[in-house]
């Protein structure tokens, strides 16, 4: 399985600011994804990070709020822009495994917006 | 889009008993069904998965069954142990998009 790391592991931010979360995979992968998990809730897909093209966003998520970069096959960033307390959540990246369907998750970034 | 429903939301069993968690999906094109275990404060961990061309898959104490006609799949844990206590999520994905849609989760508690 892919080994996935994320930075930062947690952060406390003031409303109106932005935070960029980094996701690094130990091998080249075609598909990377970003999810949000609110406390005690399930995982919701934010977007698919496409290498060499714009990310594909799910309903309810927009590029201006959650810009994503995917400069190569091992790295992606998610920015949470103009944050409000409602953005307080855990943000997880995932990457596909060698089988092409399974996904493995990073450890997550716990974001608190005050 | 895909919709995945998961039941029950909480499940308590005695150590050594079996636990069953059930999920239904809406998109008949879905063809891959993973199960994740998430311990408190940890990342979701893939524990078993099944593809649509298979009806059942086992891995030691864990098994997953799939009924494509009824569009439901289940996780079975036998001989439960306290370390099985966690939140379990089912998910489904279809086609080339490979996006996962998750169920709402089941908090499993194994009582010693």
PDB file of N, CA, C and O in Angstrom, chain B residues 2-46:
ATOM      1  N   UNK B   2     -24.095   8.443  -6.594  1.00  0.00           N
ATOM      2  CA  UNK B   2     -24.197   7.297  -5.689  1.00  0.00           C
ATOM      3  C   UNK B   2     -24.660   7.738  -4.310  1.00  0.00           C
ATOM      4  O   UNK B   2     -24.322   8.827  -3.831  1.00  0.00           O
ATOM      5  N   UNK B   3     -25.476   6.886  -3.658  1.00  0.00           N
ATOM      6  CA  UNK B   3     -25.897   7.089  -2.280  1.00  0.00           C
ATOM      7  C   UNK B   3     -25.687   5.775  -1.539  1.00  0.00           C
ATOM      8  O   UNK B   3     -26.126   4.721  -2.000  1.00  0.00           O
ATOM      9  N   UNK B   4     -24.986   5.839  -0.416  1.00  0.00           N
ATOM     10  CA  UNK B   4     -24.694   4.642   0.367  1.00  0.00           C
ATOM     11  C   UNK B   4     -25.302   4.811   1.759  1.00  0.00           C
ATOM     12  O   UNK B   4     -25.030   5.797   2.439  1.00  0.00           O
ATOM     13  N   UNK B   5     -26.132   3.853   2.135  1.00  0.00           N
ATOM     14  CA  UNK B   5     -26.728   3.861   3.469  1.00  0.00           C
ATOM     15  C   UNK B   5     -26.144   2.723   4.298  1.00  0.00           C
ATOM     16  O   UNK B   5     -25.961   1.615   3.778  1.00  0.00           O
ATOM     17  N   UNK B   6     -25.895   2.990   5.570  1.00  0.00           N
ATOM     18  CA  UNK B   6     -25.209   2.029   6.433  1.00  0.00           C
ATOM     19  C   UNK B   6     -25.990   1.864   7.728  1.00  0.00           C
ATOM     20  O   UNK B   6     -26.436   2.832   8.335  1.00  0.00           O
ATOM     21  N   UNK B   7     -26.097   0.601   8.166  1.00  0.00           N
ATOM     22  CA  UNK B   7     -26.810   0.287   9.404  1.00  0.00           C
ATOM     23  C   UNK B   7     -26.107  -0.858  10.120  1.00  0.00           C
ATOM     24  O   UNK B   7     -25.561  -1.752   9.465  1.00  0.00           O
ATOM     25  N   UNK B   8     -26.127  -0.897  11.470  1.00  0.00           N
ATOM     26  CA  UNK B   8     -26.668   0.135  12.353  1.00  0.00           C
ATOM     27  C   UNK B   8     -25.650   1.261  12.552  1.00  0.00           C
ATOM     28  O   UNK B   8     -24.509   1.132  12.128  1.00  0.00           O
ATOM     29  N   UNK B   9     -26.034   2.305  13.212  1.00  0.00           N
ATOM     30  CA  UNK B   9     -25.103   3.390  13.503  1.00  0.00           C
ATOM     31  C   UNK B   9     -24.228   3.052  14.705  1.00  0.00           C
ATOM     32  O   UNK B   9     -23.100   3.521  14.806  1.00  0.00           O
ATOM     33  N   UNK B  10     -24.756   2.253  15.632  1.00  0.00           N
ATOM     34  CA  UNK B  10     -23.976   1.768  16.762  1.00  0.00           C
ATOM     35  C   UNK B  10     -24.274   0.286  16.959  1.00  0.00           C
ATOM     36  O   UNK B  10     -25.391  -0.178  16.691  1.00  0.00           O
ATOM     37  N   UNK B  11     -23.259  -0.444  17.415  1.00  0.00           N
ATOM     38  CA  UNK B  11     -23.392  -1.884  17.604  1.00  0.00           C
ATOM     39  C   UNK B  11     -22.494  -2.302  18.764  1.00  0.00           C
ATOM     40  O   UNK B  11     -21.287  -2.016  18.744  1.00  0.00           O
ATOM     41  N   UNK B  12     -23.085  -2.934  19.751  1.00  0.00           N
ATOM     42  CA  UNK B  12     -22.315  -3.458  20.884  1.00  0.00           C
ATOM     43  C   UNK B  12     -22.448  -4.967  20.905  1.00  0.00           C
ATOM     44  O   UNK B  12     -23.564  -5.490  20.797  1.00  0.00           O
ATOM     45  N   UNK B  13     -21.326  -5.647  21.033  1.00  0.00           N
ATOM     46  CA  UNK B  13     -21.323  -7.108  21.091  1.00  0.00           C
ATOM     47  C   UNK B  13     -20.396  -7.549  22.206  1.00  0.00           C
ATOM     48  O   UNK B  13     -19.487  -6.814  22.621  1.00  0.00           O
ATOM     49  N   UNK B  14     -20.637  -8.761  22.699  1.00  0.00           N
ATOM     50  CA  UNK B  14     -19.748  -9.353  23.681  1.00  0.00           C
ATOM     51  C   UNK B  14     -18.528  -9.935  22.970  1.00  0.00           C
ATOM     52  O   UNK B  14     -18.632 -10.444  21.842  1.00  0.00           O
ATOM     53  N   UNK B  15     -17.412  -9.850  23.638  1.00  0.00           N
ATOM     54  CA  UNK B  15     -16.188 -10.432  23.084  1.00  0.00           C
ATOM     55  C   UNK B  15     -16.424 -11.883  22.716  1.00  0.00           C
ATOM     56  O   UNK B  15     -17.001 -12.648  23.491  1.00  0.00           O
ATOM     57  N   UNK B  16     -15.985 -12.243  21.499  1.00  0.00           N
ATOM     58  CA  UNK B  16     -16.165 -13.603  21.014  1.00  0.00           C
ATOM     59  C   UNK B  16     -17.392 -13.783  20.138  1.00  0.00           C
ATOM     60  O   UNK B  16     -17.461 -14.752  19.376  1.00  0.00           O
ATOM     61  N   UNK B  17     -18.350 -12.853  20.243  1.00  0.00           N
ATOM     62  CA  UNK B  17     -19.529 -12.920  19.386  1.00  0.00           C
ATOM     63  C   UNK B  17     -19.194 -12.374  17.999  1.00  0.00           C
ATOM     64  O   UNK B  17     -18.110 -11.837  17.761  1.00  0.00           O
ATOM     65  N   UNK B  18     -20.154 -12.512  17.082  1.00  0.00           N
ATOM     66  CA  UNK B  18     -20.002 -11.989  15.731  1.00  0.00           C
ATOM     67  C   UNK B  18     -20.681 -10.629  15.606  1.00  0.00           C
ATOM     68  O   UNK B  18     -21.625 -10.326  16.351  1.00  0.00           O
ATOM     69  N   UNK B  19     -20.199  -9.834  14.661  1.00  0.00           N
ATOM     70  CA  UNK B  19     -20.791  -8.529  14.365  1.00  0.00           C
ATOM     71  C   UNK B  19     -21.055  -8.441  12.873  1.00  0.00           C
ATOM     72  O   UNK B  19     -20.229  -8.895  12.063  1.00  0.00           O
ATOM     73  N   UNK B  20     -22.198  -7.874  12.518  1.00  0.00           N
ATOM     74  CA  UNK B  20     -22.559  -7.709  11.109  1.00  0.00           C
ATOM     75  C   UNK B  20     -22.984  -6.264  10.872  1.00  0.00           C
ATOM     76  O   UNK B  20     -23.819  -5.730  11.610  1.00  0.00           O
ATOM     77  N   UNK B  21     -22.420  -5.651   9.866  1.00  0.00           N
ATOM     78  CA  UNK B  21     -22.760  -4.290   9.463  1.00  0.00           C
ATOM     79  C   UNK B  21     -23.214  -4.339   8.010  1.00  0.00           C
ATOM     80  O   UNK B  21     -22.571  -4.994   7.183  1.00  0.00           O
ATOM     81  N   UNK B  22     -24.323  -3.644   7.724  1.00  0.00           N
ATOM     82  CA  UNK B  22     -24.922  -3.743   6.395  1.00  0.00           C
ATOM     83  C   UNK B  22     -24.950  -2.385   5.690  1.00  0.00           C
ATOM     84  O   UNK B  22     -25.167  -1.348   6.330  1.00  0.00           O
ATOM     85  N   UNK B  23     -24.757  -2.429   4.379  1.00  0.00           N
ATOM     86  CA  UNK B  23     -24.815  -1.225   3.558  1.00  0.00           C
ATOM     87  C   UNK B  23     -25.611  -1.498   2.298  1.00  0.00           C
ATOM     88  O   UNK B  23     -25.571  -2.611   1.758  1.00  0.00           O
ATOM     89  N   UNK B  24     -26.320  -0.474   1.842  1.00  0.00           N
ATOM     90  CA  UNK B  24     -26.983  -0.533   0.546  1.00  0.00           C
ATOM     91  C   UNK B  24     -26.476   0.605  -0.317  1.00  0.00           C
ATOM     92  O   UNK B  24     -26.062   1.650   0.198  1.00  0.00           O
ATOM     93  N   UNK B  25     -26.487   0.410  -1.622  1.00  0.00           N
ATOM     94  CA  UNK B  25     -26.042   1.441  -2.551  1.00  0.00           C
ATOM     95  C   UNK B  25     -27.095   1.649  -3.616  1.00  0.00           C
ATOM     96  O   UNK B  25     -27.951   0.784  -3.836  1.00  0.00           O
ATOM     97  N   UNK B  26     -27.012   2.780  -4.293  1.00  0.00           N
ATOM     98  CA  UNK B  26     -28.089   3.121  -5.225  1.00  0.00           C
ATOM     99  C   UNK B  26     -27.693   2.967  -6.688  1.00  0.00           C
ATOM    100  O   UNK B  26     -28.555   2.716  -7.536  1.00  0.00           O
ATOM    101  N   UNK B  27     -26.407   3.126  -6.991  1.00  0.00           N
ATOM    102  CA  UNK B  27     -25.959   3.138  -8.378  1.00  0.00           C
ATOM    103  C   UNK B  27     -25.614   1.717  -8.837  1.00  0.00           C
ATOM    104  O   UNK B  27     -24.625   1.132  -8.371  1.00  0.00           O
ATOM    105  N   UNK B  28     -26.392   1.180  -9.744  1.00  0.00           N
ATOM    106  CA  UNK B  28     -26.152  -0.185 -10.206  1.00  0.00           C
ATOM    107  C   UNK B  28     -24.828  -0.324 -10.958  1.00  0.00           C
ATOM    108  O   UNK B  28     -24.354  -1.434 -11.177  1.00  0.00           O
ATOM    109  N   UNK B  29     -24.223   0.805 -11.354  1.00  0.00           N
ATOM    110  CA  UNK B  29     -22.925   0.758 -12.033  1.00  0.00           C
ATOM    111  C   UNK B  29     -21.764   0.628 -11.057  1.00  0.00           C
ATOM    112  O   UNK B  29     -20.619   0.408 -11.471  1.00  0.00           O
ATOM    113  N   UNK B  30     -22.012   0.762  -9.755  1.00  0.00           N
ATOM    114  CA  UNK B  30     -20.935   0.643  -8.775  1.00  0.00           C
ATOM    115  C   UNK B  30     -20.326  -0.741  -8.838  1.00  0.00           C
ATOM    116  O   UNK B  30     -21.032  -1.745  -8.962  1.00  0.00           O
ATOM    117  N   UNK B  31     -18.994  -0.808  -8.769  1.00  0.00           N
ATOM    118  CA  UNK B  31     -18.331  -2.091  -8.971  1.00  0.00           C
ATOM    119  C   UNK B  31     -17.214  -2.384  -7.987  1.00  0.00           C
ATOM    120  O   UNK B  31     -16.502  -3.385  -8.115  1.00  0.00           O
ATOM    121  N   UNK B  32     -17.044  -1.523  -6.988  1.00  0.00           N
ATOM    122  CA  UNK B  32     -15.980  -1.747  -6.010  1.00  0.00           C
ATOM    123  C   UNK B  32     -16.480  -1.277  -4.659  1.00  0.00           C
ATOM    124  O   UNK B  32     -17.004  -0.161  -4.538  1.00  0.00           O
ATOM    125  N   UNK B  33     -16.296  -2.136  -3.617  1.00  0.00           N
ATOM    126  CA  UNK B  33     -16.916  -1.881  -2.329  1.00  0.00           C
ATOM    127  C   UNK B  33     -15.896  -2.148  -1.209  1.00  0.00           C
ATOM    128  O   UNK B  33     -15.707  -3.280  -0.782  1.00  0.00           O
ATOM    129  N   UNK B  34     -15.243  -1.106  -0.728  1.00  0.00           N
ATOM    130  CA  UNK B  34     -14.271  -1.280   0.362  1.00  0.00           C
ATOM    131  C   UNK B  34     -14.894  -1.038   1.724  1.00  0.00           C
ATOM    132  O   UNK B  34     -15.927  -0.361   1.846  1.00  0.00           O
ATOM    133  N   UNK B  35     -14.242  -1.572   2.738  1.00  0.00           N
ATOM    134  CA  UNK B  35     -14.599  -1.308   4.129  1.00  0.00           C
ATOM    135  C   UNK B  35     -13.369  -0.724   4.833  1.00  0.00           C
ATOM    136  O   UNK B  35     -12.253  -1.227   4.670  1.00  0.00           O
ATOM    137  N   UNK B  36     -13.622   0.318   5.618  1.00  0.00           N
ATOM    138  CA  UNK B  36     -12.555   0.970   6.360  1.00  0.00           C
ATOM    139  C   UNK B  36     -12.850   0.915   7.851  1.00  0.00           C
ATOM    140  O   UNK B  36     -14.001   1.003   8.287  1.00  0.00           O
ATOM    141  N   UNK B  37     -11.778   0.796   8.613  1.00  0.00           N
ATOM    142  CA  UNK B  37     -11.844   0.844  10.076  1.00  0.00           C
ATOM    143  C   UNK B  37     -11.138   2.118  10.523  1.00  0.00           C
ATOM    144  O   UNK B  37     -10.015   2.393  10.069  1.00  0.00           O
ATOM    145  N   UNK B  38     -11.782   2.895  11.367  1.00  0.00           N
ATOM    146  CA  UNK B  38     -11.164   4.123  11.841  1.00  0.00           C
ATOM    147  C   UNK B  38     -11.198   4.159  13.368  1.00  0.00           C
ATOM    148  O   UNK B  38     -12.262   4.256  13.975  1.00  0.00           O
ATOM    149  N   UNK B  39     -10.030   4.074  13.954  1.00  0.00           N
ATOM    150  CA  UNK B  39      -9.904   4.232  15.392  1.00  0.00           C
ATOM    151  C   UNK B  39      -9.833   5.712  15.720  1.00  0.00           C
ATOM    152  O   UNK B  39      -9.478   6.541  14.878  1.00  0.00           O
ATOM    153  N   UNK B  40     -10.156   6.038  16.952  1.00  0.00           N
ATOM    154  CA  UNK B  40     -10.253   7.431  17.367  1.00  0.00           C
ATOM    155  C   UNK B  40      -8.945   8.170  17.111  1.00  0.00           C
ATOM    156  O   UNK B  40      -7.877   7.741  17.549  1.00  0.00           O
ATOM    157  N   UNK B  41      -9.046   9.263  16.366  1.00  0.00           N
ATOM    158  CA  UNK B  41      -7.878  10.083  16.095  1.00  0.00           C
ATOM    159  C   UNK B  41      -6.941   9.541  15.036  1.00  0.00           C
ATOM    160  O   UNK B  41      -5.874  10.115  14.808  1.00  0.00           O
ATOM    161  N   UNK B  42      -7.345   8.451  14.384  1.00  0.00           N
ATOM    162  CA  UNK B  42      -6.472   7.828  13.376  1.00  0.00           C
ATOM    163  C   UNK B  42      -7.090   7.969  11.974  1.00  0.00           C
ATOM    164  O   UNK B  42      -8.252   8.341  11.825  1.00  0.00           O
ATOM    165  N   UNK B  43      -6.301   7.631  10.992  1.00  0.00           N
ATOM    166  CA  UNK B  43      -6.789   7.665   9.617  1.00  0.00           C
ATOM    167  C   UNK B  43      -7.657   6.443   9.330  1.00  0.00           C
ATOM    168  O   UNK B  43      -7.506   5.408   9.983  1.00  0.00           O
ATOM    169  N   UNK B  44      -8.570   6.522   8.370  1.00  0.00           N
ATOM    170  CA  UNK B  44      -9.315   5.313   7.955  1.00  0.00           C
ATOM    171  C   UNK B  44      -8.335   4.291   7.374  1.00  0.00           C
ATOM    172  O   UNK B  44      -7.464   4.636   6.574  1.00  0.00           O
ATOM    173  N   UNK B  45      -8.531   3.048   7.777  1.00  0.00           N
ATOM    174  CA  UNK B  45      -7.649   1.968   7.342  1.00  0.00           C
ATOM    175  C   UNK B  45      -8.463   0.966   6.545  1.00  0.00           C
ATOM    176  O   UNK B  45      -9.465   0.432   7.040  1.00  0.00           O
ATOM    177  N   UNK B  46      -8.029   0.682   5.324  1.00  0.00           N
ATOM    178  CA  UNK B  46      -8.706  -0.304   4.485  1.00  0.00           C
ATOM    179  C   UNK B  46      -8.519  -1.690   5.073  1.00  0.00           C
ATOM    180  O   UNK B  46      -7.381  -2.128   5.284  1.00  0.00           O
TER     181      UNK B  46
END
